[in-house]
XYZ file of N, CA and C in Angstrom:
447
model
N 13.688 6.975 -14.807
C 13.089 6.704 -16.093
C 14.178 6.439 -17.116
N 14.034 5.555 -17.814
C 14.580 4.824 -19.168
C 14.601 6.091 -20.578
N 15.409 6.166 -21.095
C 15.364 7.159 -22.506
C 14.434 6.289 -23.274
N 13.527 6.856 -24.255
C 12.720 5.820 -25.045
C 13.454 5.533 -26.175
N 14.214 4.911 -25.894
C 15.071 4.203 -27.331
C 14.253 3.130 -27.748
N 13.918 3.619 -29.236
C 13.674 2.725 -30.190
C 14.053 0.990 -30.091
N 12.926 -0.206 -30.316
C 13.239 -1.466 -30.708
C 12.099 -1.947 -31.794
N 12.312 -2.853 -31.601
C 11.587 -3.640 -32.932
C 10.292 -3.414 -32.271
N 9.599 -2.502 -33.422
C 8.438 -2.256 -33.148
C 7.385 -3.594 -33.666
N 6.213 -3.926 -32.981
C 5.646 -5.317 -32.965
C 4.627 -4.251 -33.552
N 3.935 -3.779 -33.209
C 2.358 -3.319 -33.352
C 2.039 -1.929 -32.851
N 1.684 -1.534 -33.975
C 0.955 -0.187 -34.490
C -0.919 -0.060 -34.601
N -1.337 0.908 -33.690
C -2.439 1.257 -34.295
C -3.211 2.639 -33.829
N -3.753 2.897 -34.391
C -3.910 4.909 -34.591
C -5.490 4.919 -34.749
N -5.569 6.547 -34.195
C -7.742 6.436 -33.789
C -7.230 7.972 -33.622
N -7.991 8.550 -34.501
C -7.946 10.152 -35.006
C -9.257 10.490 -34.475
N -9.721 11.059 -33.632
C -11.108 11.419 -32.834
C -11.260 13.140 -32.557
N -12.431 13.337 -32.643
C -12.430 14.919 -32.081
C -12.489 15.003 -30.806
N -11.547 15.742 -29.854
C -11.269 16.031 -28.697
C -12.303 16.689 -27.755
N -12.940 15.655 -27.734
C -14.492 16.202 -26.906
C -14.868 14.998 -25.478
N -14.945 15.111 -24.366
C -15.257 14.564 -23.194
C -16.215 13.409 -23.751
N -17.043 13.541 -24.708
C -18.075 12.119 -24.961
C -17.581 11.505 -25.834
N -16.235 11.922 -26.261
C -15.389 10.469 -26.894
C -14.735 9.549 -25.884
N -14.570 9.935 -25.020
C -13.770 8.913 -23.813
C -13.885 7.858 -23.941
N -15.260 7.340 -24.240
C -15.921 6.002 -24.206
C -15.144 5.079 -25.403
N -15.208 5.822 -26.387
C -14.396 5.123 -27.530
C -13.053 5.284 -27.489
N -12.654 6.169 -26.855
C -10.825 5.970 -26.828
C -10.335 4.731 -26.236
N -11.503 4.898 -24.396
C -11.423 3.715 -23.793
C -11.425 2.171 -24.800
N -12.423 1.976 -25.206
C -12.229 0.956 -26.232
C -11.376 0.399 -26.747
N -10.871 1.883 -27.812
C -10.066 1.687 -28.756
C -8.747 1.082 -27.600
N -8.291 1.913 -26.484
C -6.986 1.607 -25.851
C -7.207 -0.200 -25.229
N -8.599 -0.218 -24.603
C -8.738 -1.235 -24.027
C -8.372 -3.104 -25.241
N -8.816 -2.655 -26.401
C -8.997 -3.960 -27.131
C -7.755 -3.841 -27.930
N -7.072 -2.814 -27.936
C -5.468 -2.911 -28.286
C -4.671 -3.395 -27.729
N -4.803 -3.016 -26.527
C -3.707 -3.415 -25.451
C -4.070 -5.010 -25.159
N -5.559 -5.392 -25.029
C -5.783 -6.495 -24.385
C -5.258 -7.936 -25.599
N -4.785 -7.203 -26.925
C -4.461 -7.833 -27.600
C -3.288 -8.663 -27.275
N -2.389 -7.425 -26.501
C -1.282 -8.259 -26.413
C -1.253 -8.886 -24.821
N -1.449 -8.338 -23.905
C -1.760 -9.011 -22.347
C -3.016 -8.981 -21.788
N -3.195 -9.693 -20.768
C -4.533 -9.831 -19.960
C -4.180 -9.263 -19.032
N -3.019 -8.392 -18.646
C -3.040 -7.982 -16.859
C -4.570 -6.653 -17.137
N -4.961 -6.914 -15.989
C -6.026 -6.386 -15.990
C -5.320 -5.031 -14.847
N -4.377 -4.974 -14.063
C -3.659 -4.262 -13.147
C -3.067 -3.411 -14.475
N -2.464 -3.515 -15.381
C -1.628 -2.637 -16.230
C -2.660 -2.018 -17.595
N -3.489 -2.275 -17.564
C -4.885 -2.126 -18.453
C -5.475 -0.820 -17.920
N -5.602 -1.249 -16.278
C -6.312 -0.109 -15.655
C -5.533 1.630 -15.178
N -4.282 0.821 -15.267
C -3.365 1.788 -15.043
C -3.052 2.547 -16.299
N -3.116 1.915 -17.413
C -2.772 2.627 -18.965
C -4.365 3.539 -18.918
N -5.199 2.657 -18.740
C -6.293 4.191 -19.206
C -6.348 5.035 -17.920
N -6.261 4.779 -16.626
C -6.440 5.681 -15.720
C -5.220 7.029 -16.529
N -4.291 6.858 -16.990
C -3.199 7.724 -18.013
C -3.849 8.434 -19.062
N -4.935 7.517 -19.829
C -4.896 7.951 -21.019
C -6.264 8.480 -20.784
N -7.044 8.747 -19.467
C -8.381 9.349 -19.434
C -7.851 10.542 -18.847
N -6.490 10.862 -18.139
C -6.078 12.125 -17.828
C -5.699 12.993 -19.069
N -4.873 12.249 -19.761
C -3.842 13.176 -20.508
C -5.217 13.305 -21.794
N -6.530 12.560 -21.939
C -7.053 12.972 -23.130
C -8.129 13.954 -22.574
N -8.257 13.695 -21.527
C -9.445 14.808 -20.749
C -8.602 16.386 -20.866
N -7.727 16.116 -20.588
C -6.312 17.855 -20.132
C -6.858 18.091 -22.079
N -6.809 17.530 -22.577
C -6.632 18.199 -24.473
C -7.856 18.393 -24.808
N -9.162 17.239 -23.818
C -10.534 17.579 -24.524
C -10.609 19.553 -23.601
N -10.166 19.601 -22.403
C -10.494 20.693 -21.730
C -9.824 21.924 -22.017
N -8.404 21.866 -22.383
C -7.569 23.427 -22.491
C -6.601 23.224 -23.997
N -6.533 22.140 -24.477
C -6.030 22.452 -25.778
C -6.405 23.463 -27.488
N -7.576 23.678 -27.215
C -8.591 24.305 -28.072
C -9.221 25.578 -27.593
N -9.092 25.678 -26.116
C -10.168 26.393 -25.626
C -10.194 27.512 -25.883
N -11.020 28.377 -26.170
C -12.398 27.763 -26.307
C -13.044 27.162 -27.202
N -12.422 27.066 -28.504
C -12.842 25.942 -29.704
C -12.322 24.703 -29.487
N -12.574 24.024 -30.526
C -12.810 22.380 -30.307
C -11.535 22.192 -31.282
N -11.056 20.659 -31.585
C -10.142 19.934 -32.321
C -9.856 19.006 -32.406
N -9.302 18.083 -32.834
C -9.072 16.857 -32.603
C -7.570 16.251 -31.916
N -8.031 15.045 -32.240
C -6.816 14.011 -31.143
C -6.404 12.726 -32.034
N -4.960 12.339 -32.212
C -4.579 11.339 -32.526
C -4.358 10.625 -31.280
N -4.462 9.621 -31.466
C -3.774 8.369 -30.124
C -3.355 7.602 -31.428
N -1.582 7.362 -30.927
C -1.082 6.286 -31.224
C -0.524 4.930 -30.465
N -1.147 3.692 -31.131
C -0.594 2.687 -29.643
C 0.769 2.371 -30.124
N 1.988 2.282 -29.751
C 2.922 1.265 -30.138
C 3.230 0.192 -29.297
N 3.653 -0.742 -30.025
C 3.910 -2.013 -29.018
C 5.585 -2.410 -29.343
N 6.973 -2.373 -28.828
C 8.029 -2.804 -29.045
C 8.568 -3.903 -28.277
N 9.343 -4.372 -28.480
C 9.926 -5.322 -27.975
C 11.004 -6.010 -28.761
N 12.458 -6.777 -28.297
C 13.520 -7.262 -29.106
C 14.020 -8.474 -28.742
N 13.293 -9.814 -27.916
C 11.535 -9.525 -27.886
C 11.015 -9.091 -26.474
N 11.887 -9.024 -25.406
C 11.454 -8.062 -23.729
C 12.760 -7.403 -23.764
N 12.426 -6.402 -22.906
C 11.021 -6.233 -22.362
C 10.267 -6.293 -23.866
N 8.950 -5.829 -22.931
C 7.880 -5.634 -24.475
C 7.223 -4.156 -23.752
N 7.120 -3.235 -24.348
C 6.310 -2.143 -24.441
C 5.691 -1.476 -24.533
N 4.527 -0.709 -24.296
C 3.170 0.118 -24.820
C 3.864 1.338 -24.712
N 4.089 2.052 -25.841
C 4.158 3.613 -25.748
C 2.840 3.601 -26.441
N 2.431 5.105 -25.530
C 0.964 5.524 -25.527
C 1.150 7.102 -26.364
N 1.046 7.384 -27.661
C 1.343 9.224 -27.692
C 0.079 9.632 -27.856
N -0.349 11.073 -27.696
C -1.246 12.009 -27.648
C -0.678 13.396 -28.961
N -1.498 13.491 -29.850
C -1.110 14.497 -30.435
C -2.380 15.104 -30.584
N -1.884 17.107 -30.410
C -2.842 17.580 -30.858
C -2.585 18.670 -31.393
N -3.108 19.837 -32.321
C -2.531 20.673 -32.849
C -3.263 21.802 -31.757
N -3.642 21.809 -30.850
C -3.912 23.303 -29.626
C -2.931 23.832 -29.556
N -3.132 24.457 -28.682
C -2.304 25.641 -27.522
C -1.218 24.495 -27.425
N 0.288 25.152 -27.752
C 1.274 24.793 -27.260
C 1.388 24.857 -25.456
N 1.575 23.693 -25.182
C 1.673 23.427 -23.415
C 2.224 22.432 -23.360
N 3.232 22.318 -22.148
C 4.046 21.223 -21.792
C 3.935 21.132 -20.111
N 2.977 20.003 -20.317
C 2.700 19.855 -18.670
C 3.790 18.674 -18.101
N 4.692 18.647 -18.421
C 6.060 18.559 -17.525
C 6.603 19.468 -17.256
N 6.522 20.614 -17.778
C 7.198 21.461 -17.279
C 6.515 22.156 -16.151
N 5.607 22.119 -15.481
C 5.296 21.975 -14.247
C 5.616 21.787 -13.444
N 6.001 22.158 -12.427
C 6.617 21.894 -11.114
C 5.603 20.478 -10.337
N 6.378 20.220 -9.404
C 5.144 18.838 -8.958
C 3.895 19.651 -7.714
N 3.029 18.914 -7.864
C 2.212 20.214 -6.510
C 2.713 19.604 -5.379
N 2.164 20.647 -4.157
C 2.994 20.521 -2.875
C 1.433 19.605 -2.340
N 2.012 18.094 -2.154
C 1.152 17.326 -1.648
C 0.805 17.360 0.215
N 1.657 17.877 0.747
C 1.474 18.535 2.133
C 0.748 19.740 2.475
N 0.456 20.819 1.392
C -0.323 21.859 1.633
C -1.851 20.983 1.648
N -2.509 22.188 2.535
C -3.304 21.876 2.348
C -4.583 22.206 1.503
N -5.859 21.929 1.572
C -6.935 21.738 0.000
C -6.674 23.341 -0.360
N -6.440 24.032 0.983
C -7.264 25.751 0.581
C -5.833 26.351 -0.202
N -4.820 25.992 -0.052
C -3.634 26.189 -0.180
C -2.610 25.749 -1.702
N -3.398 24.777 -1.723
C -2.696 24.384 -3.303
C -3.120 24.856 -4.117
N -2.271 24.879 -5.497
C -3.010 25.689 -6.605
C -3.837 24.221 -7.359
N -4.338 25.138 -8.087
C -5.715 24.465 -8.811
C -4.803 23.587 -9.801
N -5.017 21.960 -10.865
C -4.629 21.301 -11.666
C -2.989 20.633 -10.951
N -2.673 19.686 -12.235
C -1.455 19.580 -11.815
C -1.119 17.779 -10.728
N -2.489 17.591 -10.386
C -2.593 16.698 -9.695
C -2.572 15.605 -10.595
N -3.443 15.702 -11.778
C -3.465 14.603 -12.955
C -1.838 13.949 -13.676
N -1.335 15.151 -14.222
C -0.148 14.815 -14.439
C 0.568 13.933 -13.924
N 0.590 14.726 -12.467
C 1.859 14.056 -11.356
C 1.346 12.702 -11.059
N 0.006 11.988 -11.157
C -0.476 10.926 -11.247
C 0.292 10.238 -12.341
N 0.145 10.285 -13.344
C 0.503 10.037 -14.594
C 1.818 9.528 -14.544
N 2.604 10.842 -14.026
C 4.245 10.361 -14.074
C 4.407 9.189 -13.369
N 3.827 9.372 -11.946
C 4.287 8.585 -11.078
C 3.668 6.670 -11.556
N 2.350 6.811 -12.142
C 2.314 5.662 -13.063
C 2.931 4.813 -14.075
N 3.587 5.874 -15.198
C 4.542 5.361 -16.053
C 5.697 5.142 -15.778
N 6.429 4.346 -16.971
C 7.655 3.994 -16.571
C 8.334 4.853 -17.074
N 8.062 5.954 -18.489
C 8.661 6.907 -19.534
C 7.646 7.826 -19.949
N 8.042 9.045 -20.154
C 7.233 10.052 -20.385
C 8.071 10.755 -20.996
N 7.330 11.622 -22.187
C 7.909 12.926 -22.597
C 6.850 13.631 -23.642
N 7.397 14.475 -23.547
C 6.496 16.104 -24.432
C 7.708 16.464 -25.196
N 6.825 17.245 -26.491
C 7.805 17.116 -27.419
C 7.074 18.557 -28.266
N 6.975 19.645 -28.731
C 5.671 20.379 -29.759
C 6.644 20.618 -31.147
N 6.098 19.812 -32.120
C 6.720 19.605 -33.301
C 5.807 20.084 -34.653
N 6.290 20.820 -35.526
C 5.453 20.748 -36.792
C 3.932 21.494 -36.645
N 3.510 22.080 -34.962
C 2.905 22.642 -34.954
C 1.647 21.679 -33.728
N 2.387 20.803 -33.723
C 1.509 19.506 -32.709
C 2.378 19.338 -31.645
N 1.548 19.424 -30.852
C 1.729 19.205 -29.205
C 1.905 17.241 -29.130
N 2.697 16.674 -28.597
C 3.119 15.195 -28.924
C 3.695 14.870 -27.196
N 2.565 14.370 -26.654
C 3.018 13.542 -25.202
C 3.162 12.590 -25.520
N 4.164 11.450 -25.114
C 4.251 10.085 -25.276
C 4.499 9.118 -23.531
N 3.607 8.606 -22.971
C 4.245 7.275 -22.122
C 4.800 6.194 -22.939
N 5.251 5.393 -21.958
C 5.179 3.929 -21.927
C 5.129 3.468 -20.824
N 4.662 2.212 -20.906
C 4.778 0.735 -19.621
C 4.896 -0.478 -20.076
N 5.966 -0.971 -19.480
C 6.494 -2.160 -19.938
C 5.246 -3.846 -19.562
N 5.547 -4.661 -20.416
C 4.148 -5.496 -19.938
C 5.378 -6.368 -19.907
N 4.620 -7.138 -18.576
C 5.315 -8.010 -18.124
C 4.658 -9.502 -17.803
């Protein structure tokens, strides 16, 4: 993985939602008609929300729990002008948690044998090109990216 160093940022846009499982539909949206702004791969589309239905499901389920809260998604788009970029961040003010710091699960054990969660993440990583967790100011702040090509 690449350090996320800063470039000329192209495009910004932000969707402040309450962190509840029957927003999905509109995050989807919101991520889908952002992104499709700038490419048509329909392969890197599916792969950004298969990301962004994990990492917003993990905040609708244990960031609050058992109360509720909300969710920023920020899209950025960079480029100087390629690569070109989607960083994807997640902020939320829950339970401080850093699911990188997770160990990876043992994909050879078997079902009865592994521990419970953990599978989403390691999806995630292995999808993006950059990842990081960050808890700042009192907000929990995951960020991907994937480069569009």
């Amino acid at each position: 993985m690449r350090s996320m160093n800063l470039q000329e940022v192209i495009y910004v846009a932000e969707l402040e939602i309450d962190a509840v499982r029957d927003n999905l539909k509109t995050v989807f949206e919101f991520i889908t008609n952002e992104i499709k702004s700038r490419t048509d791969d329909r392969k890197l589309i599916r792969q950004i929300k298969l990301c962004v239905e994990e990492i917003f499901l993990n905040i609708t389920s244990y960031a609050y729990h058992p109360d509720t809260g909300s969710a920023r998604i920020v899209i950025r788009i960079e480029g100087d002008p390629v690569p070109i970029r989607v960083f994807v961040s997640f902020m939320d003010s829950g339970h401080p948690f850093d699911p990188l710091s997770e160990g990876e699960p043992d994909l050879e054990a078997g079902l009865e044998d592994r521990r419970v969660g953990g599978l989403g993440i390691f999806l995630v990583r292995n999808t993006v090109d950059e990842i990081s967790y960050e808890y700042s100011d009192g907000q929990n702040i995951l960020t991907f990216a994937k480069e569009i090509k």
